[in-house]
Short mmCIF file of C-alpha atoms and ligand atoms in Angstrom, two decimals:
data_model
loop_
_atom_site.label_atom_id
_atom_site.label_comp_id
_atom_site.label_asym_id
_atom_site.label_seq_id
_atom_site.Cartn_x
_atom_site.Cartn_y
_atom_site.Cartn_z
CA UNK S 1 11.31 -51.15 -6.02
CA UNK S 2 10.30 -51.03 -9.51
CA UNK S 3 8.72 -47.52 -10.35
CA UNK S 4 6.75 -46.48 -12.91
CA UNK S 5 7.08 -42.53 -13.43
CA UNK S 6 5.18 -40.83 -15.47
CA UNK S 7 6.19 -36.90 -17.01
CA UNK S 8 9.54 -38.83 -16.13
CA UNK S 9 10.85 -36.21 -18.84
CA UNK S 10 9.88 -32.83 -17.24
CA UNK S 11 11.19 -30.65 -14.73
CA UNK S 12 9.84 -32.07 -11.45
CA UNK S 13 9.38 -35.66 -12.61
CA UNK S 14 13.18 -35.93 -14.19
CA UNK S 15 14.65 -34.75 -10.99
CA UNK S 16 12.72 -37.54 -9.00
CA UNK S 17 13.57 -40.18 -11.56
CA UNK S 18 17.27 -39.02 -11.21
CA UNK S 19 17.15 -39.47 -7.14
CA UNK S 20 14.90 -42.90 -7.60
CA UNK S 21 17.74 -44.17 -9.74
CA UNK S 22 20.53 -43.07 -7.54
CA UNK S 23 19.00 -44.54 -4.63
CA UNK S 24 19.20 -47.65 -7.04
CA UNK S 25 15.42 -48.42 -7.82
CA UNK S 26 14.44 -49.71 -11.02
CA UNK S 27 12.73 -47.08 -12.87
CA UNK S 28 10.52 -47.13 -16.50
CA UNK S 29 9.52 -43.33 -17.29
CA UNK S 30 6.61 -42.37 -19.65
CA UNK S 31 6.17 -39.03 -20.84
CA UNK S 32 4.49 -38.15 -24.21
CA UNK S 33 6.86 -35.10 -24.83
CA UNK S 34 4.46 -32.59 -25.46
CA UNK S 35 6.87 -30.63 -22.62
CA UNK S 36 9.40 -33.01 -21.66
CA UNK S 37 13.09 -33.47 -23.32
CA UNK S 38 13.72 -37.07 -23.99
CA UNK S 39 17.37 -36.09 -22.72
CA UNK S 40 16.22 -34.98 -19.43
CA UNK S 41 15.37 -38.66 -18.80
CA UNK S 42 17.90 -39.95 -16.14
CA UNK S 43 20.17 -42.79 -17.47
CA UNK S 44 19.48 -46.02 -15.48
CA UNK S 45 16.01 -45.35 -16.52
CA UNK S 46 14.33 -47.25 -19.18
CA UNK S 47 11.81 -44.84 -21.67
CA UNK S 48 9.10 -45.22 -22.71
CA UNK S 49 7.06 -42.34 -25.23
CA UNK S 50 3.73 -42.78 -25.13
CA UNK S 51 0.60 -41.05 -24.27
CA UNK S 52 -0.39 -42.36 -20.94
CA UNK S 53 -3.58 -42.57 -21.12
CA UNK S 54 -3.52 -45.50 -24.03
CA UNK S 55 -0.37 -46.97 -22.53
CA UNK S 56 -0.99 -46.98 -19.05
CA UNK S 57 -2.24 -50.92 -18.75
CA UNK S 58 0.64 -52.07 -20.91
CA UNK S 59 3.08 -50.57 -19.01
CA UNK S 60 1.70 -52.17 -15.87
CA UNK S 61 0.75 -55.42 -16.79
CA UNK S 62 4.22 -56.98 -16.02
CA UNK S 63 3.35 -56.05 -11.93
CA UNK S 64 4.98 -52.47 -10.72
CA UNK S 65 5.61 -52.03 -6.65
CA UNK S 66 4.74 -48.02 -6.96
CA UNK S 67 3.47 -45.18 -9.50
CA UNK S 68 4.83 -41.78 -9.10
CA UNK S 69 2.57 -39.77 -11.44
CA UNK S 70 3.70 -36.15 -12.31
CA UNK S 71 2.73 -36.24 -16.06
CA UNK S 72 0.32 -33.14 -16.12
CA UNK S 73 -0.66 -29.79 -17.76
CA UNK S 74 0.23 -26.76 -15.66
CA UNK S 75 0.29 -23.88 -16.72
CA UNK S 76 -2.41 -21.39 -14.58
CA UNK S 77 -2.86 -19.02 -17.18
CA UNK S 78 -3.55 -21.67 -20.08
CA UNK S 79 -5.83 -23.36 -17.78
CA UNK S 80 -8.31 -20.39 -17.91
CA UNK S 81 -7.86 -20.18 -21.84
CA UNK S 82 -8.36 -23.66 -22.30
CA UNK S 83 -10.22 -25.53 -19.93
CA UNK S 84 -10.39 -29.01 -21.82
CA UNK S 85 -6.86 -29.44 -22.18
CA UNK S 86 -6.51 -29.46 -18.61
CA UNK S 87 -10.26 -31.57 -18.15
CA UNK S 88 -8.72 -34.04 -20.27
CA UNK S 89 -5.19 -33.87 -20.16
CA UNK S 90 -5.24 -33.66 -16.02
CA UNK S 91 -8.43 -35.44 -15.08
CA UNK S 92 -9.25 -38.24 -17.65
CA UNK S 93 -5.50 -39.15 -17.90
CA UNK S 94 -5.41 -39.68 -14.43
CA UNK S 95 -8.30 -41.59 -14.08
CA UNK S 96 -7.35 -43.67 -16.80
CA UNK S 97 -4.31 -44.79 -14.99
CA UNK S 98 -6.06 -44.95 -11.65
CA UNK S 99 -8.30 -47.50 -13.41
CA UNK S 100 -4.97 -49.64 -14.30
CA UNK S 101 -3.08 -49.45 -11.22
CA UNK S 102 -6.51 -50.65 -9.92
CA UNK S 103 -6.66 -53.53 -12.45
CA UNK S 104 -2.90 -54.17 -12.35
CA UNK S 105 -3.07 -54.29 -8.26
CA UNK S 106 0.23 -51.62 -8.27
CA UNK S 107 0.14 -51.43 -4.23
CA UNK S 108 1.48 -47.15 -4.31
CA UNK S 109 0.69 -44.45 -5.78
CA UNK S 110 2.62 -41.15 -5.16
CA UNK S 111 0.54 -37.78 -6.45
CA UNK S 112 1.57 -34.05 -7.85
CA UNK S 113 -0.83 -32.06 -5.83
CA UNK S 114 0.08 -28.10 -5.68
CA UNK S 115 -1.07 -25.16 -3.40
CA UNK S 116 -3.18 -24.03 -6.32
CA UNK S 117 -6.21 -26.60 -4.81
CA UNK S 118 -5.87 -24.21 -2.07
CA UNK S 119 -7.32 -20.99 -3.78
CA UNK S 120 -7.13 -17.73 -1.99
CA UNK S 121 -5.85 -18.72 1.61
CA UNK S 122 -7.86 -17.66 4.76
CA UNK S 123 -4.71 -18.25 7.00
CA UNK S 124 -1.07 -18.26 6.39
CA UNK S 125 0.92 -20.67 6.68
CA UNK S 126 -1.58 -22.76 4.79
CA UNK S 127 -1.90 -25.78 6.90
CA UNK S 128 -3.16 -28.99 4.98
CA UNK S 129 -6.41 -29.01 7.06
CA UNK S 130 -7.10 -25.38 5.21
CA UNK S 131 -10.54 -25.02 2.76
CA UNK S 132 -9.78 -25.95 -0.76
CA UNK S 133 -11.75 -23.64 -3.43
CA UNK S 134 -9.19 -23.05 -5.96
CA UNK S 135 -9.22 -20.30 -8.22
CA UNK S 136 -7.95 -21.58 -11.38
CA UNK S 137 -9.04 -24.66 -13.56
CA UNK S 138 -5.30 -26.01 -13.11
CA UNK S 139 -5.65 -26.34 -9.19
CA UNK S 140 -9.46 -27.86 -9.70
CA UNK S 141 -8.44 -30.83 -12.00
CA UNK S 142 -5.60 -31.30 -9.25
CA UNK S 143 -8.20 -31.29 -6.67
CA UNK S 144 -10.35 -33.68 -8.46
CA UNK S 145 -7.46 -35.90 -8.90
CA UNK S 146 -6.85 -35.71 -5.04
CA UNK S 147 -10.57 -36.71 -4.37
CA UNK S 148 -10.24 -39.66 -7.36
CA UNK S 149 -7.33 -40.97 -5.29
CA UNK S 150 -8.97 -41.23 -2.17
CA UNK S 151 -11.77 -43.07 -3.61
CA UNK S 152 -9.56 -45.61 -4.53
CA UNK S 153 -7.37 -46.02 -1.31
CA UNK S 154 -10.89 -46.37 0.38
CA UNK S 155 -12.52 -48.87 -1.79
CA UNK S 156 -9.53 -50.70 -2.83
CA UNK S 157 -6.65 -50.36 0.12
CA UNK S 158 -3.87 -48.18 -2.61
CA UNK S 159 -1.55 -46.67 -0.51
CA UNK S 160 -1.93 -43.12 -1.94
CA UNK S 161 0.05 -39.77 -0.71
CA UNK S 162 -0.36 -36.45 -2.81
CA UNK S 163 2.23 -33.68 -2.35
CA UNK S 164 1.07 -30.25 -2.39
CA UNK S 165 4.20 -28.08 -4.27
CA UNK S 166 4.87 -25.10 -3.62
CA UNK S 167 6.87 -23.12 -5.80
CA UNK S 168 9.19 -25.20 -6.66
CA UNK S 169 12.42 -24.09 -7.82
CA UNK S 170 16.40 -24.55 -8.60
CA UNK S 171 18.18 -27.68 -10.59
CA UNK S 172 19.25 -31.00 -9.39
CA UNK S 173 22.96 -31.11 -10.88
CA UNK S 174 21.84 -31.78 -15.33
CA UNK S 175 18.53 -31.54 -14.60
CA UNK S 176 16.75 -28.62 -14.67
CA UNK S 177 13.90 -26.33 -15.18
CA UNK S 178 13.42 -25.61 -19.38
CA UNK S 179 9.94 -24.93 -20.50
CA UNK S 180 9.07 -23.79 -24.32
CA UNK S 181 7.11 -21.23 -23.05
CA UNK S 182 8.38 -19.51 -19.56
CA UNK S 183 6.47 -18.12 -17.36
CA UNK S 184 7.81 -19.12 -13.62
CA UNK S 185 9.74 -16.05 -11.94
CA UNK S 186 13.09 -17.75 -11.31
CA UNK S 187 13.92 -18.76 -14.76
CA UNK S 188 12.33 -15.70 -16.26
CA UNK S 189 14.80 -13.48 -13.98
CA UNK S 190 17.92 -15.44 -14.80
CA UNK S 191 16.78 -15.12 -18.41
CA UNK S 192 17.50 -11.81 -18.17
CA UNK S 193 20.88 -12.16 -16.46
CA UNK S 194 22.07 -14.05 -19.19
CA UNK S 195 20.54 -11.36 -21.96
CA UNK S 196 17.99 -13.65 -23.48
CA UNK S 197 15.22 -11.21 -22.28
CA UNK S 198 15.83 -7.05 -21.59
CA UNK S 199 14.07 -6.92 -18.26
CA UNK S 200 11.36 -8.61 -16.14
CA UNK S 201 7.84 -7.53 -14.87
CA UNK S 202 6.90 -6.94 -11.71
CA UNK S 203 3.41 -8.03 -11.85
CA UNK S 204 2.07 -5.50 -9.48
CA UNK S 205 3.09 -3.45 -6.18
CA UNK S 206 0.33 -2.68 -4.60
CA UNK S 207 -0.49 -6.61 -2.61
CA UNK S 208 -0.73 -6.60 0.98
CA UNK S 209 2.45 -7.41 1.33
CA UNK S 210 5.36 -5.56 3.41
CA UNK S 211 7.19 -4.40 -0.11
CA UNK S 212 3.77 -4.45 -2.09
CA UNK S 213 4.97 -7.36 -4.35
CA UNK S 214 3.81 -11.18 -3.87
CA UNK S 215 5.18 -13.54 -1.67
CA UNK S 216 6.13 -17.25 -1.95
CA UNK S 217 7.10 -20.25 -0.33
CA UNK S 218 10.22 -21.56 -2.82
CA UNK S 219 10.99 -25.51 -2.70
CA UNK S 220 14.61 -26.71 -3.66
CA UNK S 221 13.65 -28.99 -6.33
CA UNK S 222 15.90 -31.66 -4.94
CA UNK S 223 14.08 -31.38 -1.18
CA UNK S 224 10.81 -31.40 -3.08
CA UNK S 225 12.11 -34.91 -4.64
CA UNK S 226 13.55 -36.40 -1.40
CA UNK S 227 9.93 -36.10 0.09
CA UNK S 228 8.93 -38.30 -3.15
CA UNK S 229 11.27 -40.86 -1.98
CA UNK S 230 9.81 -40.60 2.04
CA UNK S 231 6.22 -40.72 0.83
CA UNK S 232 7.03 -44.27 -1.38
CA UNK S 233 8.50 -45.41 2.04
CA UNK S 234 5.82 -44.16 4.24
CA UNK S 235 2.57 -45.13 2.08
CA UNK S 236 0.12 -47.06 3.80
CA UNK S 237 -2.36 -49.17 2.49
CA UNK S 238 -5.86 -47.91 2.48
CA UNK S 239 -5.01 -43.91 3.54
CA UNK S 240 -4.44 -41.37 0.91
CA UNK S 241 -2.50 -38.92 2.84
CA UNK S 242 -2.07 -35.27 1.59
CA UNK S 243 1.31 -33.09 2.65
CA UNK S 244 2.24 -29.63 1.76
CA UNK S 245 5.94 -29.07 0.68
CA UNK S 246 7.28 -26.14 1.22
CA UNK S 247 9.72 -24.13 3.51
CA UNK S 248 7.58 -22.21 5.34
CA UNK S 249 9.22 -19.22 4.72
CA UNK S 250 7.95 -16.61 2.35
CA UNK S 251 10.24 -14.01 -0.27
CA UNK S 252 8.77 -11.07 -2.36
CA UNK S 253 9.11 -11.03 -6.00
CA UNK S 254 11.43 -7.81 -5.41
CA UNK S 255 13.21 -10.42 -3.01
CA UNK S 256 13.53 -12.93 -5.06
CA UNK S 257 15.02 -10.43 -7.83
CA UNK S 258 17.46 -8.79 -5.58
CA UNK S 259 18.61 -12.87 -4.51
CA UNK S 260 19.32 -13.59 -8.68
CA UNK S 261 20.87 -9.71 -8.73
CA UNK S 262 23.13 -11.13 -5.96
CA UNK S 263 24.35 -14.44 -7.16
CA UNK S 264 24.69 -13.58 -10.82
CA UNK S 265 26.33 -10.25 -10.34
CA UNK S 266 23.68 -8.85 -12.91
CA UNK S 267 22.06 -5.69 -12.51
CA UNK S 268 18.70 -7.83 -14.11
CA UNK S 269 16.11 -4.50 -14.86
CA UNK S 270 12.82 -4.84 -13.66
CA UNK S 271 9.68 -2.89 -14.24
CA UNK S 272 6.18 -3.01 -12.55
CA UNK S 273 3.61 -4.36 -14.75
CA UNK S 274 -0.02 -4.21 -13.67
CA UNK S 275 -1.38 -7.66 -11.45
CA UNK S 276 -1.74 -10.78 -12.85
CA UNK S 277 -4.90 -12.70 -13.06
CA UNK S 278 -5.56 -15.13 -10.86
CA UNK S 279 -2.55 -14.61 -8.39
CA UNK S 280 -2.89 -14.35 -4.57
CA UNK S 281 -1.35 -11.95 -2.35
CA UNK S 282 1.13 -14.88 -0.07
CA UNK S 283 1.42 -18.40 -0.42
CA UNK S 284 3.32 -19.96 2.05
CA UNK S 285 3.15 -23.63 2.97
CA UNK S 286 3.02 -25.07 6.83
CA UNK S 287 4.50 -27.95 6.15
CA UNK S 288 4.74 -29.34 9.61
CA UNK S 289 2.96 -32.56 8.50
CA UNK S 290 5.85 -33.65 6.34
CA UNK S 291 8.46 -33.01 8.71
CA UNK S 292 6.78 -34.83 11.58
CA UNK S 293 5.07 -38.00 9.29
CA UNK S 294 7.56 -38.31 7.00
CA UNK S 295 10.80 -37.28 8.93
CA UNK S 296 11.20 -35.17 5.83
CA UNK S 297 13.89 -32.60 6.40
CA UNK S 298 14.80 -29.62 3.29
CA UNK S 299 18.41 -29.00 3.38
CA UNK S 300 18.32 -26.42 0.60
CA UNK S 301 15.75 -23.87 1.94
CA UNK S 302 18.32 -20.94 1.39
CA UNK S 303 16.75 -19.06 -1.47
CA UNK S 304 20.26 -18.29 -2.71
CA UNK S 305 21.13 -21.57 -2.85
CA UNK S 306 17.78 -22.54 -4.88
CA UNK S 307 18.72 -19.40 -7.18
CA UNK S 308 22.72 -20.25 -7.57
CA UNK S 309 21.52 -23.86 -8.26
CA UNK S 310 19.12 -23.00 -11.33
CA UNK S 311 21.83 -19.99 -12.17
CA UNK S 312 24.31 -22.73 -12.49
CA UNK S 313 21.83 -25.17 -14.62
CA UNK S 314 20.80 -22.34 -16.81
CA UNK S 315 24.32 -21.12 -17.58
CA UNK S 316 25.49 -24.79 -18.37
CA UNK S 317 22.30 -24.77 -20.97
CA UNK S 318 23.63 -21.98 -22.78
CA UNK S 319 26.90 -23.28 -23.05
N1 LIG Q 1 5.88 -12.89 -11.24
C1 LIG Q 1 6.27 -11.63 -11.62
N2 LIG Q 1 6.82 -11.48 -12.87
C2 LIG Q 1 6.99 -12.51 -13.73
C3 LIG Q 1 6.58 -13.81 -13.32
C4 LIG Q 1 6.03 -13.96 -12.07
O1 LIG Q 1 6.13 -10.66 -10.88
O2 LIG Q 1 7.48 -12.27 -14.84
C5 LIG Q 1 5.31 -13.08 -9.90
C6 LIG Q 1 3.93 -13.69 -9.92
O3 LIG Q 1 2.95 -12.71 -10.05
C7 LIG Q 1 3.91 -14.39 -8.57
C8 LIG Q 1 5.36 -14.78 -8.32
O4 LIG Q 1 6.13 -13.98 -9.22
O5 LIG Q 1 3.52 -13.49 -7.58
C9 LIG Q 1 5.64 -16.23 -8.62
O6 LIG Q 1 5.10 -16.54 -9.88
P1 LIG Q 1 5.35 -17.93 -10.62
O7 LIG Q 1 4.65 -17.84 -11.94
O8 LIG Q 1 6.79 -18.25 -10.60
O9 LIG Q 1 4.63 -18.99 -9.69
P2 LIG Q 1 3.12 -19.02 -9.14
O10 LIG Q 1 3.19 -18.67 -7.70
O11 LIG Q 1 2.19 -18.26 -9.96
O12 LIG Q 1 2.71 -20.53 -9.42
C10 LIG Q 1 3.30 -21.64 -8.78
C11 LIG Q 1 3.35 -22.83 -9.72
C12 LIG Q 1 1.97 -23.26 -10.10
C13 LIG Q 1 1.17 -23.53 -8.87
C14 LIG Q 1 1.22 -22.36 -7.96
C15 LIG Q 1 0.58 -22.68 -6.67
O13 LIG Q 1 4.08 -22.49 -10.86
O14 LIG Q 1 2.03 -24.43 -10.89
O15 LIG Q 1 2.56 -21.97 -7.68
O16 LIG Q 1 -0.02 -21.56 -6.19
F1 LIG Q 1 -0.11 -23.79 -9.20
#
């Protein structure tokens, strides 16, 4: 197929352009590089800077078979700070390009939903059918993405699927996880193993939670991309269909510590900081919907594999 993927230069989107090409579609990424490395972009895949929201016509006026559209702002915190960035940058982007792929009759669409549309969960494992009332601006312009989408599968027969990450984690061989400013657990912990940072925060132990710290769901970044590749396969025309990705099995921060203490052989000092804003107790994905729709099947859900994978990636960085 010939893909259009756009944030083809960040973390998520460079590791799915990198499988797309192996698997030997033809794939243009766009990515304005406001967070993206123009070297994380896969070779095999043509690039394209530009700020999608001007470009997005152009680059589909030659007739595309699918859009894979991860270009976003995310960052939870910022999106309290600054709302418009994420109004504008998330929401008016997006609708932007669902206006072309309308115009330019692109048949799929695949979508970078997260558990943050969820909010505070009432039930865990979060199933897909659970209420969504998020809790920070960054999961609402998702969400309103997610309705825009299936507007447009409705009225005009797109064959739409948004994935719901979870936390998504570890390195797919050169590509990686590298933000300017860091504030993901993983990568801040092996920061610290390699002596870039002294310790890391342990943003509160009091959560209802058997250690007191917060639990996750962590995604393999390369099971989290094979999905990509199952949802492009599975998309059916007129139904925007919504999955969860995640492993269904939930680790404590203290858990996730002692995992990176474990594969890097560091003693990584931690301290306990007081909560952060905005986070909820668990998060953990039932991602039964996946499995049985899409025949989609993690083969990484070992956290110390996800760990030794980004250890490995991070270490080669630094190099
Ligand atoms: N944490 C710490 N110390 C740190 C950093 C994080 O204790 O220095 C804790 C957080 O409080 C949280 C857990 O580690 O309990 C994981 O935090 P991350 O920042 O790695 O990830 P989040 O769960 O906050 O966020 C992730 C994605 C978001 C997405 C969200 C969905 O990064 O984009 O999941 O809920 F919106």
């Amino acid at each position: 197929m010939k893909l259009l993927v756009t944030g083809g230069a960040g973390y998520v989107g460079s590791v799915c352009a990198a499988r797309l090409v192996e698997e030997g579609h033809e794939v243009v990424v766009v990515d304005d590089l406001s967070t993206g490395h123009a070297d994380a972009v896969p070779d095999g895949a043509t690039f394209v800077q530009a700020d999608l929201a001007e470009a997005a016509d152009d680059l589909l006026a030659d007739g595309v078979d699918g859009v894979l559209h991860f270009a976003a702002k995310s960052l939870v915190g910022e999106s309290m700070t600054d709302p418009a960035k994420y109004w504008d940058g998330n929401v008016v982007t997006s609708l932007r390009l669902l206006a072309a792929v309308h115009r330019h009759q692109v048949p799929r669409l695949v979508f970078s939903s997260t558990a943050a549309t969820y909010g505070e969960p009432e039930q865990v494992p979060i199933p897909e059918s659970a209420p969504t009332r998020p809790t920070n601006t960054y999961g609402a312009t998702k969400l309103a993405i997610d309705h825009a989408i299936t507007s447009y599968a409705n009225a005009h027969g797109l064959a739409a699927v948004s994935l719901r990450y979870f936390n998504v984690a570890g390195a797919h061989g050169r590509f990686g996880e590298r933000h300017a400013v860091e504030t993901h657990l993983i990568p801040l912990v092996l920061q610290v193993a390699l002596e870039q940072r002294p310790k890391v925060s342990i943003y509160g132990e009091d959560w209802p939670t058997e250690d007191g710290t917060c639990v996750r769901d962590y995604i393999h970044v390369t099971d989290l991309a094979d999905a990509h590749l199952l949802a492009l396969k599975h998309a059916t025309a007129g139904e925007h269909r919504i999955y969860n990705l995640g492993n269904g099995t939930g680790f404590s921060v203290k858990q996730v510590i002692d995992a990176c203490r474990l594969v890097t052989g560091h003693p990584i000092p931690a301290e306990l900081a007081p909560r952060r804003a905005g986070d909820p107790a668990t998060l953990v994905a039932a991602a039964d919907r996946a499995r049985d729709e899409l025949g989609w099947k993690p083969e990484r859900p070992d956290l110390e594999t996800i760990v030794a994978d980004a250890w490995r990636f991070t270490q080669g960085r630094t190099k």
